[in-house]
C-alpha positions as MATLAB code, in Angstrom:
seq = 'MSRSGQMVWPAARVLSQYIVDQPELVQTRTVLELGAGTGLLGLVAAKLSPCPRKVVLTDNNMTTLDMMEANIEENFPTQTTIPRCAHLHWGENLDKFLSDHGKFDVILGADVILWTQYIRPLFKTVKNLLSQTETAMFLLCYQCRYTELKDKVYEAAKEVNLLGKEIQIQENATFSELEDKTKDTLHLIKFCHQFVNKCETNAVCSTI';
ca = [
       8.985  -17.840   12.731;
       9.502  -15.202   10.069;
      12.954  -13.650   10.032;
      11.982  -10.741    7.782;
      12.471   -8.327   10.694;
      15.952   -9.649   11.380;
      17.435   -8.656    8.035;
      18.562   -5.347    6.548;
      16.570   -5.024    3.323;
      17.653   -2.905    0.320;
      14.867   -0.406    0.996;
      16.241    0.275    4.485;
      19.722    0.838    3.080;
      18.463    3.253    0.428;
      16.323    5.243    2.860;
      19.175    5.360    5.374;
      21.445    6.798    2.681;
      18.764    9.350    1.810;
      18.677   10.496    5.438;
      22.458   10.651    5.650;
      22.525   12.802    2.500;
      19.890   15.125    3.994;
      20.462   15.083    7.763;
      18.300   18.170    8.279;
      15.289   15.922    7.765;
      15.816   14.325   11.169;
      18.104   16.633   13.105;
      16.316   18.310   16.043;
      13.058   16.568   15.092;
      11.052   13.783   16.694;
      11.385   10.594   14.648;
       9.446    7.335   14.669;
      10.475    4.184   12.843;
       7.690    1.715   12.076;
       8.351   -2.000   11.609;
      11.935   -1.237   12.543;
      13.328   -4.764   12.434;
      17.050   -4.350   13.042;
      16.424   -0.638   13.650;
      18.784    0.638   10.969;
      16.721    3.715   10.063;
      16.131    4.719   13.660;
      19.769    4.203   14.570;
      20.890    6.372   11.649;
      18.413    9.097   12.605;
      19.547    8.941   16.234;
      23.212    9.200   15.243;
      22.398   12.347   13.268;
      20.424   13.895   16.112;
      21.875   15.948   18.987;
      19.153   14.337   21.130;
      18.872   10.632   20.259;
      16.021   10.219   22.751;
      13.766   11.997   20.260;
      13.939    8.838   18.134;
      11.628    5.885   18.843;
      12.052    2.490   17.149;
       8.970    0.254   17.063;
       7.986   -3.236   16.056;
       5.239   -5.735   16.849;
       7.553   -8.709   17.342;
       8.997   -9.082   20.842;
      12.040  -11.037   19.658;
      12.774   -8.262   17.187;
      12.391   -5.635   19.933;
      14.979   -7.474   22.031;
      17.337   -7.437   19.053;
      16.736   -3.699   18.548;
      17.554   -2.966   22.182;
      20.813   -4.896   21.790;
      21.619   -2.916   18.631;
      20.976    0.340   20.476;
      23.294   -0.686   23.293;
      25.936   -1.638   20.741;
      25.712    1.670   18.876;
      25.266    3.964   21.888;
      27.519    2.294   24.490;
      28.502    5.390   26.484;
      25.759    7.939   25.859;
      23.318    8.839   28.583;
      20.711    9.827   25.996;
      19.816    7.030   23.594;
      16.955    6.196   21.205;
      13.998    4.323   22.645;
      12.256    1.065   21.718;
       8.515    0.491   21.968;
       5.996   -2.165   21.039;
       3.492   -1.019   18.427;
       0.813   -2.983   16.617;
      -0.391   -0.906   13.681;
      -3.899    0.412   14.077;
      -4.254   -0.779   17.689;
      -3.978    1.051   21.027;
      -2.847    4.199   19.242;
      -4.281    6.477   21.938;
      -2.102    4.764   24.537;
       0.968    4.987   22.329;
       0.205    8.637   21.643;
      -0.129    9.329   25.363;
       3.220    7.653   26.069;
       5.242    9.088   23.185;
       3.366   11.978   21.581;
       3.281   12.771   17.880;
       6.252   12.748   15.529;
       7.640   15.183   12.976;
       9.074   12.395   10.828;
       7.906    8.794   10.456;
      10.098    6.253    8.665;
       9.243    2.901    7.134;
      11.301    0.586    4.946;
       9.877   -2.537    3.312;
       7.076   -2.680    5.851;
       4.320   -3.678    3.410;
       5.201   -7.174    2.268;
       1.497   -8.050    2.482;
      -1.293   -5.813    1.209;
      -3.548   -6.372    4.239;
      -1.167   -4.309    6.352;
      -1.281   -1.199    4.180;
      -4.417    0.365    5.667;
      -3.396   -0.273    9.312;
      -0.013    1.243    8.460;
      -1.517    4.463    7.125;
      -4.047    4.642    9.961;
      -1.097    4.535   12.353;
       0.799    7.194   10.417;
      -2.238    9.473   10.322;
      -2.692    9.236   14.090;
       0.956    9.669   15.046;
       2.187   12.236   12.498;
       2.303   15.799   13.803;
       0.012   18.358   12.172;
       2.728   20.645   10.825;
       3.563   21.633    7.268;
       6.984   19.998    7.528;
       5.734   16.696    8.962;
       6.416   13.730    6.691;
       6.192    9.975    6.341;
       9.059    8.549    4.306;
       8.239    5.126    2.901;
      10.709    3.072    0.900;
       9.561   -0.305   -0.361;
      10.079   -2.897   -3.030;
       6.954   -3.307   -5.180;
       6.591   -7.078   -5.337;
       3.007   -7.076   -6.623;
       1.678   -5.140   -9.595;
      -1.245   -3.720   -7.601;
       0.810   -2.738   -4.548;
       1.633    0.832   -5.551;
      -2.003    1.644   -6.321;
      -3.071    0.245   -2.958;
      -0.450    2.372   -1.204;
      -1.759    5.566   -2.769;
      -5.366    4.558   -2.140;
      -4.675    4.013    1.554;
      -2.847    7.342    1.761;
      -5.765    9.137    0.154;
      -8.186    7.618    2.677;
      -6.313    9.350    5.515;
      -5.736   12.594    3.571;
      -2.020   12.124    2.959;
      -0.430   13.233   -0.304;
       2.396   11.194   -1.810;
       5.360   12.438   -3.834;
       7.787   10.006   -5.366;
      11.413   10.885   -4.696;
      13.971   10.280   -7.400;
      16.691    8.026   -5.975;
      18.797    7.289   -9.025;
      21.662    9.369   -7.612;
      21.477    7.637   -4.230;
      24.846    5.911   -3.707;
      23.283    2.843   -2.116;
      20.635    2.594   -4.843;
      23.360    2.462   -7.491;
      24.874   -0.587   -5.766;
      21.698   -2.668   -5.975;
      20.971   -5.311   -8.561;
      18.959   -4.099  -11.527;
      15.987   -6.317  -10.692;
      15.738   -4.613   -7.294;
      16.181   -1.116   -8.711;
      13.283   -1.643  -11.088;
      10.847   -2.215   -8.224;
      12.131    0.099   -5.489;
      10.161    3.228   -4.582;
      10.825    6.030   -2.116;
       7.761    8.154   -1.427;
       7.280   11.157    0.809;
       3.794   11.501    2.292;
       2.575   14.681    3.938;
      -0.735   16.231    4.909;
      -3.035   17.328    2.107;
      -2.723   20.982    3.136;
       0.944   20.898    2.068;
       0.961   21.825   -1.623;
       4.621   22.491   -2.309;
       6.648   19.926   -4.240;
      10.322   19.652   -3.429;
      12.799   20.031   -6.240;
      13.988   16.437   -5.798;
      10.505   14.943   -5.904;
       7.900   14.272   -8.532;
       4.247   14.770   -7.638;
       2.217   11.604   -7.948;
      -1.457   11.730   -8.753;
      -3.531   10.011   -6.112;
];
């Protein structure tokens, strides 16, 4: 059995630090973590939120979901309102998931595309579950292990009318702690709906 979902990868650490540095991204907003694994991103978002129940952590592996529930109990031992866990297989039964949980203002994913065949199902899921507001965003941090991976990411985003902007992470405290070989391949990209044309000051527009 693969243990990839039972580790905290560098991408998750960097994206978690990015959220901590900019808590307004998740405060008071509905947040979904895809391929959550240990649930680090969702737990960080929930800790920053006055209503942790607005955060949903998802994975397709039942063993991983059990681990996430244990991590939630460990990090929210006394609260009556805690983040939720849910099973989600990308691209499947999205109407049911949408009926149960609604759409989300922010979707998070860290190192969730180890294999290229999962990229399109990932973006199909994001397209269906991301709210239709100008501030809605999908934050994806991943290590580019294949030369064609970045192009495939942008191609899949374009197919569902999402626009990607690469975020500069050189000043990210966690990023600076990583080994150089990891830094060279790590990307943090913000995706939003095509009707959003503004580029943030800390992001560089990427041509899709």
